[in-house]
XYZ file of C-alpha atoms in Angstrom:
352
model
C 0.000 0.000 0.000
C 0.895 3.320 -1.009
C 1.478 5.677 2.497
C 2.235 8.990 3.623
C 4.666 9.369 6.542
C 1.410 8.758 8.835
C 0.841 5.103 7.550
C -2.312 5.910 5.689
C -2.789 5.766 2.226
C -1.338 8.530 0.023
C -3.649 11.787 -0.251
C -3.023 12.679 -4.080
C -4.122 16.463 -5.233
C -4.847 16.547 -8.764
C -2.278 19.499 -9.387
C 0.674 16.912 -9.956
C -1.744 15.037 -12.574
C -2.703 18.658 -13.994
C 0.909 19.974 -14.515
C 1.545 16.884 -17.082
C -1.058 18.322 -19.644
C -0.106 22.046 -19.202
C 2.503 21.887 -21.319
C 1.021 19.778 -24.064
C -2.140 22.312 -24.270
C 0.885 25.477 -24.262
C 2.526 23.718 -27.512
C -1.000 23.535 -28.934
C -2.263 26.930 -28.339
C 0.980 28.338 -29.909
C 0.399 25.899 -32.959
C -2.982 27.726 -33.550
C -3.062 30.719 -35.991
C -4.862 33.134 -33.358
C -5.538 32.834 -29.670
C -8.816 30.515 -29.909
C -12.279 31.779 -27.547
C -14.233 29.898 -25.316
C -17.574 30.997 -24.343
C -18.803 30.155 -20.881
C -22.494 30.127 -20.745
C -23.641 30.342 -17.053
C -27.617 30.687 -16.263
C -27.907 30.045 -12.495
C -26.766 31.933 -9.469
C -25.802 28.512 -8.028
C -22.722 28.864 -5.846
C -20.619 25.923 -7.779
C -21.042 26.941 -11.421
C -19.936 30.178 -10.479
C -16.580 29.221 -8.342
C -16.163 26.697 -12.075
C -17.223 29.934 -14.211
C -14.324 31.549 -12.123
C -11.895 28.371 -12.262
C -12.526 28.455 -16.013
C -11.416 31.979 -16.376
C -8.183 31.693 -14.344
C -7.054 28.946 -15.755
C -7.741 30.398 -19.370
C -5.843 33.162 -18.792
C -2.864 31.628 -17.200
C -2.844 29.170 -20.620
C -3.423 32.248 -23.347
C -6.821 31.251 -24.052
C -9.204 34.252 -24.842
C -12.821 33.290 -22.402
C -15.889 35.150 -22.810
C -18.333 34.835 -19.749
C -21.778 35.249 -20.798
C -24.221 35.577 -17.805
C -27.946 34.990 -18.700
C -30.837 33.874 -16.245
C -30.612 34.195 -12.672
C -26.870 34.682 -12.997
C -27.626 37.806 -14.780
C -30.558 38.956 -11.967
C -32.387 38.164 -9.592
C -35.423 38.973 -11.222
C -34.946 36.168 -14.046
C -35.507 32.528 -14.177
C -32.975 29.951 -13.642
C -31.927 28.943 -17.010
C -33.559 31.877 -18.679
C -31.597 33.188 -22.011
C -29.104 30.078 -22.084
C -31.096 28.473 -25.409
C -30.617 31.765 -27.298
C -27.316 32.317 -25.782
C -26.298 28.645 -26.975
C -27.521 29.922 -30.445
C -25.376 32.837 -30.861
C -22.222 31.332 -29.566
C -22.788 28.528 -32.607
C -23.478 31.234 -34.865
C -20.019 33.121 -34.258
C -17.132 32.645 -36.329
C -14.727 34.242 -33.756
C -15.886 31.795 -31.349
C -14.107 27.982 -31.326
C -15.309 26.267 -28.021
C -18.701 26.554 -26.453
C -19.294 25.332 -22.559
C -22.367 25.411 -20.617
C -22.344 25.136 -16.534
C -25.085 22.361 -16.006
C -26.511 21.840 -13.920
C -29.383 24.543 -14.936
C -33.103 22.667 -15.293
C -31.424 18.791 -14.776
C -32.628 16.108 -16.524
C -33.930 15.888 -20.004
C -33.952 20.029 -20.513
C -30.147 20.183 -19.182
C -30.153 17.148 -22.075
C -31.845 19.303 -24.829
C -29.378 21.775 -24.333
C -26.257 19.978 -24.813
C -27.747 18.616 -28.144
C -28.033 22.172 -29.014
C -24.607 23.083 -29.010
C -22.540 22.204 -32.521
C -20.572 19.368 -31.992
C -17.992 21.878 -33.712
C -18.073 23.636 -31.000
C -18.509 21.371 -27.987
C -15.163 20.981 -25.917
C -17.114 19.525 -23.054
C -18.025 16.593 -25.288
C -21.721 16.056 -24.200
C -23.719 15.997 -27.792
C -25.273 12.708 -28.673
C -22.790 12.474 -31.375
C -19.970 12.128 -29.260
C -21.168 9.957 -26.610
C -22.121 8.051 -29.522
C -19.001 7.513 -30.232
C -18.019 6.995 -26.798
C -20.793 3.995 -26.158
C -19.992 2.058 -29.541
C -16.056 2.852 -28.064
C -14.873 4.365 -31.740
C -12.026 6.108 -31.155
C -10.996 7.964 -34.066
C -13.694 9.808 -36.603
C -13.594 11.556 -40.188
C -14.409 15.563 -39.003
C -16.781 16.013 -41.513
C -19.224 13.499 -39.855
C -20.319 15.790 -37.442
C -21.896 17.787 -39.811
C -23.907 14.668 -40.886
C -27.168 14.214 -38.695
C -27.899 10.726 -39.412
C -25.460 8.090 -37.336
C -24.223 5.172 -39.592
C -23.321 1.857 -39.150
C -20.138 1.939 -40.908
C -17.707 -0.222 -40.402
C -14.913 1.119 -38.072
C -11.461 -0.058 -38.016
C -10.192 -1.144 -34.587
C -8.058 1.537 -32.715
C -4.685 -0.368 -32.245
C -2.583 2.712 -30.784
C -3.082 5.996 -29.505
C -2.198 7.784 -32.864
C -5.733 8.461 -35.398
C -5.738 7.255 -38.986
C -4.507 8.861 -41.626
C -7.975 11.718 -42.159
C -8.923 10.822 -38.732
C -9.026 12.574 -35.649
C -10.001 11.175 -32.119
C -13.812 11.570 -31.060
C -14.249 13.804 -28.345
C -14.928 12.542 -24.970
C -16.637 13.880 -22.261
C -13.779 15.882 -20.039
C -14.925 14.516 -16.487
C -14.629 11.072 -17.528
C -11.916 11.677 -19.710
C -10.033 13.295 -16.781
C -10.593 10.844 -14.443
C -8.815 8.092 -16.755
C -5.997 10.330 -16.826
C -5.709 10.326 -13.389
C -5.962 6.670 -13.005
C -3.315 6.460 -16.226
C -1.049 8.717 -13.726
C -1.245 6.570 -10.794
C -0.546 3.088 -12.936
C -4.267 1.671 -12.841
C -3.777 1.565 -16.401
C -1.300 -0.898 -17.108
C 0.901 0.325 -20.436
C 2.488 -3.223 -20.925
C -0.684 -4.162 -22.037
C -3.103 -3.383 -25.388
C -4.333 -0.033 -26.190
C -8.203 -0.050 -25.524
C -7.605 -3.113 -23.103
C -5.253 -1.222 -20.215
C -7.920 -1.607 -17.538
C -8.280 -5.280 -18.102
C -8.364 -6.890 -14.926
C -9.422 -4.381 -13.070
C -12.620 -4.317 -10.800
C -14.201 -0.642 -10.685
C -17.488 1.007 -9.149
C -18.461 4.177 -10.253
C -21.192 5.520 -7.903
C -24.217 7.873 -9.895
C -25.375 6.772 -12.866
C -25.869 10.733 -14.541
C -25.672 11.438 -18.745
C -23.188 13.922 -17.549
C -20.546 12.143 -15.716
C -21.361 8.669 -14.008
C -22.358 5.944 -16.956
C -20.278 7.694 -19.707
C -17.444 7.114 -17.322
C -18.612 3.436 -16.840
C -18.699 2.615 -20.299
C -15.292 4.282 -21.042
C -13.747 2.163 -18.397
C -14.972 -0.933 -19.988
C -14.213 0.041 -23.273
C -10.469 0.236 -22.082
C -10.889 -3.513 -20.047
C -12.728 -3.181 -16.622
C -15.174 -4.929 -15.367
C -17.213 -2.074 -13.858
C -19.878 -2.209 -11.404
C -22.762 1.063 -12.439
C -24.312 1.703 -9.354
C -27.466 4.106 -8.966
C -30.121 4.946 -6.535
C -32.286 2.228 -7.439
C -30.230 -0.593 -9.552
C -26.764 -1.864 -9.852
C -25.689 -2.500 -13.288
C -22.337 -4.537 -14.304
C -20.534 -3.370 -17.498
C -17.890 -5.352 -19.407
C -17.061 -5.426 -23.257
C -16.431 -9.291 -22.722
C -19.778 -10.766 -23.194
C -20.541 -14.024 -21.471
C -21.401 -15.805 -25.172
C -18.755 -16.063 -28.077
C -18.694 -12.978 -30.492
C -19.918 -13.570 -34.236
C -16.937 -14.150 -36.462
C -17.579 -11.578 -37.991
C -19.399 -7.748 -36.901
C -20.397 -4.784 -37.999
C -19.830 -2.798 -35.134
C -16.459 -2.544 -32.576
C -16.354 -4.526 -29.067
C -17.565 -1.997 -27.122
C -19.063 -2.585 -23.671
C -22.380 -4.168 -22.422
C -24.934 -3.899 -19.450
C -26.606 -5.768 -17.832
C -28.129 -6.077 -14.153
C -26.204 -7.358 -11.221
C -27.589 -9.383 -7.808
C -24.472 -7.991 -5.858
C -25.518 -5.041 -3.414
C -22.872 -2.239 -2.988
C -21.559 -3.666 0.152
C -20.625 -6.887 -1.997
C -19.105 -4.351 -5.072
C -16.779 -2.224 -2.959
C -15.474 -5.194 -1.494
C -13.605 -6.608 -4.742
C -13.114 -3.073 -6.315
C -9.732 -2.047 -6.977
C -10.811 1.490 -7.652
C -13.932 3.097 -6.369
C -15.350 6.635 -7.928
C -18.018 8.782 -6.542
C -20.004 11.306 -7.943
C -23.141 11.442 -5.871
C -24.447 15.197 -5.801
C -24.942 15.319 -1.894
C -23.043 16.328 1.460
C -25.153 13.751 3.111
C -23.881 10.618 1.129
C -21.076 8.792 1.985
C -19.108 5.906 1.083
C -18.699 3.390 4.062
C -14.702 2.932 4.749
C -15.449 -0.214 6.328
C -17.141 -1.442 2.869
C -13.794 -0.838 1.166
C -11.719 -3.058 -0.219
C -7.906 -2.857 1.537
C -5.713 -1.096 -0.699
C -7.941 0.349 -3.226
C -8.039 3.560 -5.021
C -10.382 6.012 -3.782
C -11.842 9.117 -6.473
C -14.069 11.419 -5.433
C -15.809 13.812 -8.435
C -18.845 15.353 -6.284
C -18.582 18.931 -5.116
C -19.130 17.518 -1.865
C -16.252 14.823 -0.652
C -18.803 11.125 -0.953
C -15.735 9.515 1.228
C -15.224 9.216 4.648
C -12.658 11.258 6.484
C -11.023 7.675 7.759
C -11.195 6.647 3.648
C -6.980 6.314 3.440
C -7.381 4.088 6.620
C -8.419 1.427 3.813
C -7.452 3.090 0.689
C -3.943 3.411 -0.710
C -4.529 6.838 -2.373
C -7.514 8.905 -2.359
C -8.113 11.377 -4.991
C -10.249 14.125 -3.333
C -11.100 16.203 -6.901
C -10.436 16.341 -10.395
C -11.621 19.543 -11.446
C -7.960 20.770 -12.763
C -7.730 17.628 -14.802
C -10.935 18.580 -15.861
C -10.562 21.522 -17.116
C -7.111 20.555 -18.998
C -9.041 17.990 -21.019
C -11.503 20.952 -21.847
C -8.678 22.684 -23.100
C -6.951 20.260 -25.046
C -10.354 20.005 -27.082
C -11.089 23.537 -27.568
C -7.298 23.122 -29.515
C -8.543 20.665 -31.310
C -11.579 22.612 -33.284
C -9.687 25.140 -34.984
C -7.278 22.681 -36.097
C -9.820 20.846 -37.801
C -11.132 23.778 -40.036
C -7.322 25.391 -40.827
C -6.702 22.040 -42.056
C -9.370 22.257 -44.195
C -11.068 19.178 -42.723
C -14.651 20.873 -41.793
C -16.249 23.353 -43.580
């Protein structure tokens, strides 16, 4: 087990994790022909989009990256509705040539309106990854795309070549993924979860994972991008627990029309029973009143939480061998590393 001086497990900021991708997004920004502009769109007076809102704008500035606040709704005043403005503000943003990345600070309605939103922003502009195109892409595990398919609006079933490295196709590039999820692979990549010896797409294999909130946003594209890469990965939500694995039970058909990508289906353990043959355990339960039982964890483990509010235990690194209290500045490096990605597809001539 990895320990501190104290003998518990090893308390692991995200800044370290962070630091490796600020240089990478630095030599990308300064490959662009002009400083590229993200648009924040915030439409509630809630008390965490605005500390993000903030985040986002420090950290944008510290990289070179030109961010645009707009405030609409209830973030604007107190006399408007939650949410109020954000459509047309959506709208505009798409519209504007000066503008490469679009992000929105959900949650604003929750639910299938937070939902309809995200489908309205052009997934030529979407560095948080959340349109249906990309998690797509994400659920079907296809890796690398041809740009111009995201101006398409009908979804294929092409045949897609298996990813065998990290490095897109020739006229490829790689899908967008959703930067919460993506961010927390990185960290587990960083801490050696991931083992390199082994297959790109199939680094998790062997691993046991349970990822706590089942959300569009965060929790099950999160699950399915861990079993993409290997894992057999416990989905748990309020009401069900579902196991996902890209290794189904019967043989494959010799031949297929679509990629391995991961499966669901229900599971008869309870939570108690998942934690305790998890390697890794994520949270990402919106509440200060839920918490993960230390007692239910597995010795050893690796602890993530990705709630605003901590989901763990203080006495979690009594069991765990490092606990990763936030992501957020992973987060919003994988953000970043997509918004460079946009206007390199249309100087390239690769999206009209």
């Amino acid at each position: 087990m990895a320990t501190d001086a104290s003998g518990k497990g090893l308390l692991l900021k995200a800044d370290p994790i962070a630091d490796t991708f600020r240089d990478e997004v630095k030599t990308s920004l300064a490959q662009c022909s002009r400083k590229p502009t993200l648009v924040g769109i915030l439409g509630t007076s809630g008390a965490p989009s605005r500390f993000y809102a903030e985040f986002t704008r420090k950290q944008c500035e510290e990289l070179g990256v030109r961010f645009v606040l707009k405030m609409v709704g209830s973030a604007e005043s107190s006399e408007q509705a939650d949410g109020e403005g954000v459509e047309e503000a959506i709208i505009e943003a798409n519209e504007d040539a000066d503008v490469d990345g679009i992000m929105v600070y959900y949650p604003i309605y929750g639910g299938q309106q937070d939902h309809y939103l995200q489908q309205i922003v052009s997934p030529l502009k979407d560095v948080e990854g959340l349109h249906s195109k990309f998690h797509y892409n994400l659920y079907h595990n296809i890796r690398f795309i041809e740009p111009k398919s995201l101006t398409s609006s009908v979804i294929t079933s092409t045949p897609h070549i298996p990813a065998k490295d990290d490095i897109p196709p020739p006229g490829t590039v790689k899908s967008i993924l959703p930067c919460t999820p993506l961010g927390v692979v990185k960290c587990l990549e960083f801490i050696g979860v991931y083992n390199k010896i082994l297959t790109y797409g199939d680094r998790a294999y062997g691993k046991t994972v349970t990822v706590i909130n089942r959300s569009e946003v965060v929790g099950r594209p999160l699950a399915a991008l861990l079993a993409n890469d290997g894992a057999r990965v416990f989905s748990v939500d309020i009401d069900s627990i579902q196991e996902y694995t890209k290794r189904p039970r019967t043989s494959p058909e010799a031949t297929r029309k679509y990629l391995p990508h991961h499966v669901s289906h229900p599971s008869n353990l309870s939570l108690q029973e998942c934690l305790a043959i998890s390697d890794v355990v994520i949270s990402a339960v919106p509440s200060a009143e839920y918490k993960v039982k230390t007692e239910w964890l597995k010795d050893g483990c690796v602890a993530v939480n990705i709630a605003a509010d901590k989901n763990f235990e203080k006495d979690v690194r009594d069991k765990a061998s490092i606990y990763i209290p936030a992501v957020g500045k992973v987060t919003i490096l994988m953000l970043l590393r997509n918004l460079c990605v946009f206007p390199h597809h249309i100087a390239h001539g690769m999206v009209n």
